CSV table of N, CA and C in Angstrom, one decimal:
chain,number,residue,atom,x,y,z
A,227,UNK,N,-12.6,97.6,-18.3
A,227,UNK,CA,-12.1,97.8,-19.5
A,227,UNK,C,-13.0,98.4,-20.3
A,228,UNK,N,-13.9,98.8,-20.1
A,228,UNK,CA,-14.8,100.0,-21.1
A,228,UNK,C,-14.2,101.0,-21.2
A,229,UNK,N,-14.1,101.2,-19.4
A,229,UNK,CA,-14.2,102.5,-19.5
A,229,UNK,C,-12.6,102.9,-19.5
A,230,UNK,N,-12.1,102.0,-19.6
A,230,UNK,CA,-10.3,102.5,-20.1
A,230,UNK,C,-10.4,103.0,-21.7
A,231,UNK,N,-10.8,101.6,-22.1
A,231,UNK,CA,-10.9,102.1,-23.5
A,231,UNK,C,-11.5,103.4,-24.0
A,232,UNK,N,-13.3,103.9,-23.3
A,232,UNK,CA,-13.8,105.3,-23.6
A,232,UNK,C,-12.4,106.3,-23.2
A,233,UNK,N,-11.7,106.1,-22.3
A,233,UNK,CA,-10.8,106.9,-22.0
A,233,UNK,C,-9.6,107.4,-22.9
A,234,UNK,N,-9.0,105.9,-23.1
A,234,UNK,CA,-8.0,106.1,-24.2
A,234,UNK,C,-8.0,106.4,-25.2
A,235,UNK,N,-9.5,106.4,-25.9
A,235,UNK,CA,-9.5,106.9,-27.4
A,235,UNK,C,-10.4,108.1,-27.3
A,236,UNK,N,-10.1,109.0,-26.3
A,236,UNK,CA,-10.9,110.5,-25.8
A,236,UNK,C,-11.7,110.5,-26.4
A,237,UNK,N,-13.0,109.4,-25.9
A,237,UNK,CA,-14.5,109.6,-26.0
A,237,UNK,C,-14.9,110.2,-24.7
A,238,UNK,N,-13.8,110.1,-23.5
A,238,UNK,CA,-14.5,110.8,-22.3
A,238,UNK,C,-14.3,112.2,-22.7
A,239,UNK,N,-13.1,112.8,-23.4
A,239,UNK,CA,-13.6,114.4,-23.4
A,239,UNK,C,-14.1,114.6,-24.6
A,240,UNK,N,-15.0,113.9,-25.3
A,240,UNK,CA,-15.8,114.2,-26.7
A,240,UNK,C,-17.1,114.1,-26.0
A,241,UNK,N,-17.1,113.4,-24.9
A,241,UNK,CA,-18.6,113.1,-24.4
A,241,UNK,C,-18.9,113.1,-22.8
A,242,UNK,N,-18.6,114.5,-22.3
A,242,UNK,CA,-18.4,114.4,-20.6
A,242,UNK,C,-19.6,114.2,-19.9
A,243,UNK,N,-19.3,113.6,-19.2
A,243,UNK,CA,-20.9,113.7,-18.3
A,243,UNK,C,-21.9,112.3,-18.8
A,244,UNK,N,-21.2,111.7,-19.5
A,244,UNK,CA,-22.0,110.3,-20.6
A,244,UNK,C,-21.2,108.9,-20.1
A,245,UNK,N,-22.2,108.5,-20.2
A,245,UNK,CA,-21.2,106.8,-19.8
A,245,UNK,C,-20.0,106.8,-20.6
A,246,UNK,N,-19.5,107.6,-21.2
A,246,UNK,CA,-18.2,107.3,-22.2
A,246,UNK,C,-17.2,108.2,-20.6
A,247,UNK,N,-18.1,108.5,-19.9
A,247,UNK,CA,-16.9,109.5,-19.0
A,247,UNK,C,-16.4,108.7,-17.6
A,248,UNK,N,-17.3,107.4,-17.9
A,248,UNK,CA,-17.2,106.5,-16.3
A,248,UNK,C,-14.9,106.4,-15.9
A,249,UNK,N,-14.7,106.8,-16.6
A,249,UNK,CA,-13.1,106.5,-16.2
A,249,UNK,C,-12.9,107.4,-15.1
A,250,UNK,N,-12.9,108.5,-15.5
A,250,UNK,CA,-13.1,109.3,-14.1
A,250,UNK,C,-14.2,109.8,-13.7
A,251,UNK,N,-15.2,108.9,-13.9
A,251,UNK,CA,-16.5,109.3,-12.8
A,251,UNK,C,-17.1,110.5,-13.0
A,252,UNK,N,-16.8,111.7,-13.7
A,252,UNK,CA,-17.4,112.6,-13.8
A,252,UNK,C,-18.8,112.4,-14.5
A,253,UNK,N,-19.6,111.3,-15.0
A,253,UNK,CA,-21.0,111.3,-14.7
A,253,UNK,C,-22.3,111.2,-14.0
A,254,UNK,N,-20.9,111.0,-12.4
A,254,UNK,CA,-21.6,110.6,-11.5
A,254,UNK,C,-22.0,111.8,-10.2
A,255,UNK,N,-22.8,111.9,-9.1
A,255,UNK,CA,-23.2,113.1,-8.9
A,255,UNK,C,-21.9,112.9,-7.6
A,256,UNK,N,-21.2,114.0,-7.6
A,256,UNK,CA,-20.1,113.8,-6.4
A,256,UNK,C,-20.7,114.1,-5.3
A,257,UNK,N,-21.9,114.9,-4.8
A,257,UNK,CA,-22.2,114.7,-3.3
A,257,UNK,C,-22.8,113.6,-2.8
A,258,UNK,N,-23.0,112.8,-3.6
A,258,UNK,CA,-23.9,111.4,-3.4
A,258,UNK,C,-23.1,109.9,-2.9
A,259,UNK,N,-22.9,109.7,-1.6
A,259,UNK,CA,-22.3,108.2,-1.1
A,259,UNK,C,-22.8,107.0,-2.6
A,260,UNK,N,-21.7,106.4,-3.1
A,260,UNK,CA,-22.2,105.3,-4.0
A,260,UNK,C,-21.3,103.9,-4.1
A,261,UNK,N,-21.6,102.6,-4.4
A,261,UNK,CA,-21.1,102.3,-4.4
A,261,UNK,C,-19.7,102.3,-6.3
A,262,UNK,N,-18.5,101.7,-6.2
A,262,UNK,CA,-17.8,102.4,-7.3
A,262,UNK,C,-17.1,100.9,-8.0
A,263,UNK,N,-16.5,101.2,-9.1
A,263,UNK,CA,-15.5,100.0,-9.1
A,263,UNK,C,-14.3,99.8,-8.3
A,264,UNK,N,-13.8,101.2,-7.7
A,264,UNK,CA,-12.8,101.4,-7.6
A,264,UNK,C,-12.1,102.7,-6.7
A,265,UNK,N,-11.6,103.3,-6.1
A,265,UNK,CA,-11.1,104.4,-5.6
A,265,UNK,C,-9.6,104.6,-5.5
A,266,UNK,N,-9.5,105.9,-5.6
A,266,UNK,CA,-8.0,106.1,-5.8
A,266,UNK,C,-6.7,105.7,-4.3
A,267,UNK,N,-5.9,104.5,-4.9
A,267,UNK,CA,-5.1,104.1,-3.6
A,267,UNK,C,-4.3,105.2,-2.3
A,268,UNK,N,-4.7,106.2,-2.7
A,268,UNK,CA,-3.7,107.2,-2.3
A,268,UNK,C,-4.7,107.5,-0.5
A,269,UNK,N,-6.0,107.3,-1.0
A,269,UNK,CA,-6.6,107.0,0.4
A,269,UNK,C,-7.7,106.1,0.2
A,270,UNK,N,-7.6,104.9,1.0
A,270,UNK,CA,-8.6,104.3,1.0
A,270,UNK,C,-8.5,103.3,2.7
A,271,UNK,N,-9.6,102.8,2.8
A,271,UNK,CA,-9.9,102.4,4.2
A,271,UNK,C,-10.6,101.3,3.8
A,272,UNK,N,-10.0,100.0,4.4
A,272,UNK,CA,-10.1,98.4,4.2
A,272,UNK,C,-10.3,97.8,5.2
A,273,UNK,N,-11.5,97.0,5.4
A,273,UNK,CA,-11.5,96.2,6.2
A,273,UNK,C,-10.1,95.2,6.9
A,274,UNK,N,-9.8,94.9,8.2
A,274,UNK,CA,-9.2,93.9,7.9
A,274,UNK,C,-9.1,92.7,7.2
A,275,UNK,N,-10.8,92.3,7.6
A,275,UNK,CA,-11.0,90.5,6.9
A,275,UNK,C,-11.2,90.7,5.9
A,276,UNK,N,-11.4,91.7,4.9
A,276,UNK,CA,-11.4,92.0,3.5
A,276,UNK,C,-10.0,91.8,3.1
A,277,UNK,N,-8.6,92.1,3.6
A,277,UNK,CA,-7.1,92.1,3.4
A,277,UNK,C,-7.3,90.7,3.7
A,278,UNK,N,-7.3,90.3,5.0
A,278,UNK,CA,-7.6,89.0,4.9
A,278,UNK,C,-7.6,87.7,4.2
A,279,UNK,N,-9.0,87.7,3.6
A,279,UNK,CA,-9.7,87.2,2.2
A,279,UNK,C,-8.9,87.3,1.1
A,280,UNK,N,-8.6,88.9,0.4
A,280,UNK,CA,-7.8,89.0,-0.2
A,280,UNK,C,-6.9,89.0,-0.7
A,281,UNK,N,-6.1,89.1,0.4
A,281,UNK,CA,-4.5,89.5,0.4
A,281,UNK,C,-3.8,91.0,0.2
A,282,UNK,N,-2.6,91.4,0.6
A,282,UNK,CA,-2.2,92.6,0.5
A,282,UNK,C,-2.4,93.2,-1.2
A,283,UNK,N,-1.2,94.0,-1.3
A,283,UNK,CA,-1.4,94.9,-2.5
A,283,UNK,C,-0.4,93.6,-3.3
A,284,UNK,N,-0.7,93.7,-4.5
A,284,UNK,CA,0.2,92.9,-5.9
A,284,UNK,C,1.3,93.2,-6.0
A,285,UNK,N,2.5,92.8,-5.5
A,285,UNK,CA,3.7,93.8,-5.8
A,285,UNK,C,4.2,93.7,-7.4
A,286,UNK,N,3.1,93.2,-8.2
A,286,UNK,CA,4.0,92.9,-9.4
A,286,UNK,C,3.7,94.6,-10.4
A,287,UNK,N,2.7,95.0,-9.6
A,287,UNK,CA,2.6,96.6,-9.7
A,287,UNK,C,3.6,97.5,-9.0
A,288,UNK,N,3.7,98.4,-9.1
A,288,UNK,CA,4.9,99.3,-8.8
A,288,UNK,C,4.5,100.6,-8.8
A,289,UNK,N,4.1,101.4,-8.6
A,289,UNK,CA,2.9,102.6,-8.4
A,289,UNK,C,2.2,102.8,-8.6
A,290,UNK,N,2.0,102.1,-9.8
A,290,UNK,CA,0.2,102.1,-10.6
A,290,UNK,C,-0.5,100.8,-10.8
A,291,UNK,N,-1.4,101.2,-10.6
A,291,UNK,CA,-2.1,99.5,-10.6
A,291,UNK,C,-3.0,99.2,-9.6
A,292,UNK,N,-1.8,98.9,-8.8
A,292,UNK,CA,-1.9,98.3,-7.4
A,292,UNK,C,-3.5,98.5,-7.1
A,293,UNK,N,-3.5,99.5,-7.0
A,293,UNK,CA,-5.1,100.6,-6.2
A,293,UNK,C,-6.2,99.5,-7.0
A,294,UNK,N,-6.3,99.8,-8.6
A,294,UNK,CA,-7.3,98.9,-9.4
A,294,UNK,C,-7.4,97.8,-8.8
A,295,UNK,N,-6.1,96.9,-8.9
A,295,UNK,CA,-6.4,95.9,-8.9
A,295,UNK,C,-6.5,95.1,-7.2
A,296,UNK,N,-6.1,95.7,-6.6
A,296,UNK,CA,-6.8,95.6,-4.8
A,296,UNK,C,-8.3,95.5,-4.7
A,297,UNK,N,-9.1,97.0,-5.5
A,297,UNK,CA,-10.1,97.3,-5.5
A,297,UNK,C,-11.1,95.8,-6.3
A,298,UNK,N,-10.8,95.9,-7.4
A,298,UNK,CA,-11.2,94.3,-7.9
A,298,UNK,C,-11.4,93.3,-7.4
A,299,UNK,N,-10.6,93.2,-6.8
A,299,UNK,CA,-10.3,91.7,-5.7
A,299,UNK,C,-11.2,91.4,-5.2
A,300,UNK,N,-11.1,92.4,-4.3
A,300,UNK,CA,-12.0,93.1,-3.4
A,300,UNK,C,-13.8,92.7,-3.7
A,301,UNK,N,-14.2,93.6,-4.7
A,301,UNK,CA,-15.2,93.5,-4.9
A,301,UNK,C,-15.8,91.8,-5.6
A,302,UNK,N,-14.5,91.7,-6.6
A,302,UNK,CA,-14.8,89.9,-6.7
A,302,UNK,C,-14.3,89.3,-5.6
A,303,UNK,N,-14.4,89.6,-4.1
A,303,UNK,CA,-14.7,88.9,-3.2
A,303,UNK,C,-16.3,88.9,-2.8
A,304,UNK,N,-17.0,89.7,-2.8
A,304,UNK,CA,-18.4,90.5,-2.3
A,304,UNK,C,-18.5,91.2,-1.8
A,305,UNK,N,-17.4,92.0,-1.5
A,305,UNK,CA,-17.1,93.4,-0.6
A,305,UNK,C,-17.6,94.2,-1.8
A,306,UNK,N,-17.8,95.6,-0.8
A,306,UNK,CA,-18.1,96.7,-1.4
A,306,UNK,C,-17.2,98.0,-1.6
A,307,UNK,N,-16.9,98.7,-2.7
A,307,UNK,CA,-16.2,99.7,-2.7
A,307,UNK,C,-17.1,100.7,-2.8
A,308,UNK,N,-16.6,101.9,-1.7
A,308,UNK,CA,-17.7,102.7,-1.5
A,308,UNK,C,-16.7,104.0,-1.7
A,309,UNK,N,-17.4,104.8,-3.1
A,309,UNK,CA,-17.4,106.3,-2.7
A,309,UNK,C,-18.2,106.6,-1.7
A,310,UNK,N,-17.3,107.7,-0.8
A,310,UNK,CA,-18.0,108.2,0.3
A,310,UNK,C,-17.8,109.9,0.5
A,311,UNK,N,-18.4,110.9,-0.3
A,311,UNK,CA,-18.0,112.3,-0.3
A,311,UNK,C,-18.1,113.0,0.8
A,312,UNK,N,-18.1,112.8,1.6
A,312,UNK,CA,-17.6,113.3,3.3
A,312,UNK,C,-16.3,113.5,3.6
A,313,UNK,N,-16.1,112.4,3.3
A,313,UNK,CA,-14.4,112.7,3.3
A,313,UNK,C,-13.4,112.7,2.1
A,314,UNK,N,-12.5,113.4,2.6
A,314,UNK,CA,-11.9,114.5,1.1
A,314,UNK,C,-10.5,114.0,1.9
A,315,UNK,N,-9.4,114.4,0.9
A,315,UNK,CA,-8.2,113.7,0.9
A,315,UNK,C,-7.7,114.7,-0.1
A,316,UNK,N,-6.9,115.2,-0.2
A,316,UNK,CA,-6.1,115.8,-1.5
A,316,UNK,C,-4.6,115.0,-1.7
A,317,UNK,N,-5.2,115.0,-3.3
A,317,UNK,CA,-3.8,113.4,-3.9
A,317,UNK,C,-3.7,114.5,-5.4
A,318,UNK,N,-2.3,114.7,-5.8
A,318,UNK,CA,-1.9,115.7,-6.4
A,318,UNK,C,-1.4,114.4,-8.1
A,319,UNK,N,-2.4,113.9,-8.5
A,319,UNK,CA,-2.2,112.9,-9.3
A,319,UNK,C,-0.7,113.1,-10.4
A,320,UNK,N,0.0,112.4,-10.4
A,320,UNK,CA,0.7,112.2,-11.5
A,320,UNK,C,2.5,113.4,-11.3
A,321,UNK,N,2.1,113.7,-9.8
A,321,UNK,CA,3.4,114.3,-9.4
A,321,UNK,C,4.8,113.5,-9.4
A,322,UNK,N,4.5,112.4,-9.3
A,322,UNK,CA,6.0,112.0,-9.0
A,322,UNK,C,6.2,111.4,-10.3
A,323,UNK,N,5.3,110.9,-11.2
A,323,UNK,CA,5.6,110.7,-12.8
A,323,UNK,C,5.8,111.8,-13.4
A,324,UNK,N,5.7,113.2,-13.7
A,324,UNK,CA,6.5,114.4,-14.1
A,324,UNK,C,7.7,114.4,-13.9
A,325,UNK,N,8.1,114.0,-12.6
A,325,UNK,CA,9.1,114.2,-12.3
A,325,UNK,C,10.9,112.9,-12.8
A,326,UNK,N,9.8,111.7,-12.8
A,326,UNK,CA,10.3,110.4,-13.3
A,326,UNK,C,10.0,109.9,-13.9
A,327,UNK,N,10.8,109.7,-15.3
A,327,UNK,CA,10.2,109.4,-16.5
A,327,UNK,C,10.3,107.6,-16.3
A,328,UNK,N,10.6,106.8,-15.6
A,328,UNK,CA,10.5,105.8,-14.7
A,328,UNK,C,8.7,105.6,-14.6
A,329,UNK,N,8.2,106.3,-13.6
A,329,UNK,CA,7.3,106.2,-13.5
A,329,UNK,C,5.8,106.5,-14.6
A,330,UNK,N,6.2,107.2,-15.3
A,330,UNK,CA,5.1,106.9,-16.4
A,330,UNK,C,5.2,105.9,-17.8
A,331,UNK,N,6.4,105.1,-17.9
A,331,UNK,CA,6.5,104.3,-18.2
A,331,UNK,C,5.5,103.0,-17.0
A,332,UNK,N,5.2,102.7,-16.0
A,332,UNK,CA,5.1,102.0,-15.2
A,332,UNK,C,3.4,102.4,-14.9
A,333,UNK,N,3.5,103.6,-15.4
A,333,UNK,CA,1.7,103.7,-15.1
A,333,UNK,C,1.2,102.6,-16.6
A,334,UNK,N,1.8,102.9,-17.5
A,334,UNK,CA,1.5,101.8,-19.1
A,334,UNK,C,1.7,100.6,-18.7
A,335,UNK,N,3.0,100.3,-18.5
A,335,UNK,CA,3.3,98.9,-17.6
A,335,UNK,C,2.3,98.0,-16.8
A,336,UNK,N,1.6,98.7,-15.9
A,336,UNK,CA,0.6,98.4,-14.7
A,336,UNK,C,-0.5,97.9,-16.0
A,337,UNK,N,-0.6,98.5,-16.6
A,337,UNK,CA,-2.2,98.1,-17.5
A,337,UNK,C,-2.2,96.4,-18.0
A,338,UNK,N,-1.3,96.2,-18.9
A,338,UNK,CA,-1.3,94.6,-19.7
A,338,UNK,C,-1.3,93.6,-18.2
A,339,UNK,N,-0.4,93.8,-17.0
A,339,UNK,CA,-0.6,93.3,-15.8
A,339,UNK,C,-1.8,93.0,-15.1
A,340,UNK,N,-2.6,94.0,-15.3
A,340,UNK,CA,-4.3,93.8,-14.7
A,340,UNK,C,-5.1,93.5,-15.8
A,341,UNK,N,-4.7,93.8,-17.3
A,341,UNK,CA,-5.5,93.2,-18.4
A,341,UNK,C,-5.9,91.8,-18.1
A,342,UNK,N,-4.4,91.2,-18.3
A,342,UNK,CA,-3.6,90.1,-18.1
A,342,UNK,C,-4.4,89.2,-17.3
A,343,UNK,N,-4.1,89.9,-16.0
A,343,UNK,CA,-4.9,89.2,-14.7
A,343,UNK,C,-6.2,88.7,-14.1
A,344,UNK,N,-7.1,90.2,-14.9
A,344,UNK,CA,-8.5,89.9,-15.0
A,344,UNK,C,-9.3,89.9,-16.1
A,345,UNK,N,-8.7,90.0,-17.1
A,345,UNK,CA,-9.5,90.2,-18.5
A,345,UNK,C,-9.0,89.3,-19.6
A,346,UNK,N,-7.9,89.4,-19.7
A,346,UNK,CA,-7.3,88.3,-20.8
A,346,UNK,C,-8.3,86.7,-21.3
A,347,UNK,N,-8.5,86.0,-19.9
A,347,UNK,CA,-9.3,85.0,-20.3
A,347,UNK,C,-10.5,84.8,-20.7
A,348,UNK,N,-11.3,86.0,-20.8
A,348,UNK,CA,-12.9,86.3,-21.3
A,348,UNK,C,-13.1,87.2,-22.8
A,349,UNK,N,-11.9,87.8,-22.8
A,349,UNK,CA,-11.9,88.7,-24.2
A,349,UNK,C,-11.1,87.9,-25.6
A,350,UNK,N,-12.0,87.9,-26.0
A,350,UNK,CA,-12.3,88.0,-27.6
A,350,UNK,C,-10.5,88.3,-28.3
A,351,UNK,N,-10.5,87.1,-29.3
A,351,UNK,CA,-9.1,87.6,-29.5
A,351,UNK,C,-8.8,89.0,-30.6
A,352,UNK,N,-10.2,89.4,-31.2
A,352,UNK,CA,-9.9,90.3,-31.9
A,352,UNK,C,-9.5,91.7,-30.8
A,353,UNK,N,-10.7,91.9,-29.7
A,353,UNK,CA,-10.2,92.5,-28.8
A,353,UNK,C,-9.0,92.4,-28.1
A,354,UNK,N,-8.5,91.4,-28.0
A,354,UNK,CA,-7.1,91.4,-27.3
A,354,UNK,C,-6.1,92.4,-27.8
A,355,UNK,N,-5.9,92.2,-29.3
A,355,UNK,CA,-5.2,92.7,-29.7
A,355,UNK,C,-5.6,94.2,-30.3
A,356,UNK,N,-6.6,94.6,-29.9
A,356,UNK,CA,-6.2,95.8,-29.3
A,356,UNK,C,-6.8,96.6,-28.6
A,357,UNK,N,-6.6,95.9,-27.5
A,357,UNK,CA,-6.6,96.4,-25.8
A,357,UNK,C,-4.8,96.8,-25.6
A,358,UNK,N,-4.0,95.6,-26.4
A,358,UNK,CA,-2.6,95.2,-26.5
A,358,UNK,C,-2.3,96.7,-26.9
A,359,UNK,N,-2.6,96.6,-28.6
A,359,UNK,CA,-2.7,98.3,-29.5
A,359,UNK,C,-2.5,99.4,-29.1
A,360,UNK,N,-3.7,99.5,-27.9
A,360,UNK,CA,-3.9,100.8,-27.6
A,360,UNK,C,-3.1,100.8,-26.3
A,361,UNK,N,-2.5,99.8,-25.5
A,361,UNK,CA,-2.1,100.1,-24.5
A,361,UNK,C,-0.2,100.4,-25.2
A,362,UNK,N,0.3,99.8,-26.1
A,362,UNK,CA,1.5,100.2,-26.8
A,362,UNK,C,1.4,101.5,-27.5
A,363,UNK,N,0.5,102.3,-28.1
A,363,UNK,CA,0.1,103.5,-28.6
A,363,UNK,C,0.0,104.5,-27.3
A,364,UNK,N,0.0,104.0,-26.5
A,364,UNK,CA,0.0,105.2,-25.5
A,364,UNK,C,1.4,105.1,-24.7
A,365,UNK,N,1.2,104.1,-24.6
A,365,UNK,CA,3.1,103.9,-23.3
A,365,UNK,C,4.2,103.6,-24.1
A,366,UNK,N,4.1,103.5,-25.6
A,366,UNK,CA,5.6,103.5,-26.4
A,366,UNK,C,6.1,102.2,-26.7
A,367,UNK,N,7.1,102.0,-27.0
A,367,UNK,CA,8.0,100.8,-27.7
A,367,UNK,C,8.7,100.2,-26.0
A,368,UNK,N,8.6,101.1,-25.2
A,368,UNK,CA,9.3,100.3,-23.8
A,368,UNK,C,8.4,99.3,-23.6
A,369,UNK,N,7.3,99.3,-23.8
A,369,UNK,CA,6.6,98.4,-23.3
A,369,UNK,C,6.5,97.3,-24.0
A,370,UNK,N,7.0,97.0,-25.3
A,370,UNK,CA,6.8,95.8,-26.1
A,370,UNK,C,7.3,94.5,-25.1
A,371,UNK,N,8.4,94.6,-24.4
A,371,UNK,CA,8.9,93.3,-23.4
A,371,UNK,C,7.9,93.2,-22.5
A,372,UNK,N,6.8,93.9,-22.3
A,372,UNK,CA,5.7,93.8,-21.5
A,372,UNK,C,4.8,93.0,-22.2
A,373,UNK,N,4.4,93.6,-23.0
A,373,UNK,CA,3.2,93.4,-23.7
A,373,UNK,C,3.8,91.6,-24.4
A,374,UNK,N,5.1,91.5,-25.5
A,374,UNK,CA,5.3,90.1,-25.8
A,374,UNK,C,5.3,89.1,-25.0
A,375,UNK,N,5.5,89.2,-23.3
A,375,UNK,CA,5.7,88.3,-22.6
A,375,UNK,C,4.0,87.8,-22.5
A,376,UNK,N,3.1,88.4,-22.5
A,376,UNK,CA,1.8,87.7,-22.6
A,376,UNK,C,1.8,87.4,-21.0
A,377,UNK,N,0.6,86.4,-20.7
A,377,UNK,CA,0.4,85.8,-19.5
A,377,UNK,C,1.7,85.9,-18.8
A,378,UNK,N,3.0,85.8,-19.3
A,378,UNK,CA,4.1,85.6,-18.1
A,378,UNK,C,4.3,86.6,-17.3
A,379,UNK,N,3.5,88.0,-17.5
A,379,UNK,CA,3.8,89.0,-16.7
A,379,UNK,C,3.5,88.9,-15.9
A,380,UNK,N,2.5,87.8,-15.4
A,380,UNK,CA,2.0,87.5,-13.8
A,380,UNK,C,2.5,86.9,-13.1
A,381,UNK,N,3.8,85.7,-14.0
A,381,UNK,CA,4.8,85.1,-13.0
A,381,UNK,C,5.6,85.6,-12.4
A,382,UNK,N,5.9,85.5,-11.0
A,382,UNK,CA,6.8,86.1,-9.8
A,382,UNK,C,8.0,85.5,-9.9
């Protein structure tokens, strides 16, 4: 959540190369293999045993957030998520979103789902309000029903 906070409030742009730029991992050496919190879902190799243990992608996410959720569940189960600089893949981020307004909304709608699923229970109330306000400010009023639903967004 810290990396997202820094990113959403522009600290990553103000302080590139610092801990405030963790959202995009710009503070790391791209030539070094390392453990990370997540990698892009556009190209992931996941062990079958890890998939059996944590399950498949969560279909409550549409187009955005499912890779972050999966990586978090994989790490929480004790597996490693590794960035490997030897492997390359070209992924043109946000191409679909530029062509489809619903995709942009889904980008922001994924945030409260991820937050409620993984962080709400341990977040103090004052920070909870800030998180939801930040998501609402970035994503706009179409997100109000999702935010108002609270943890009910996790019901299938």
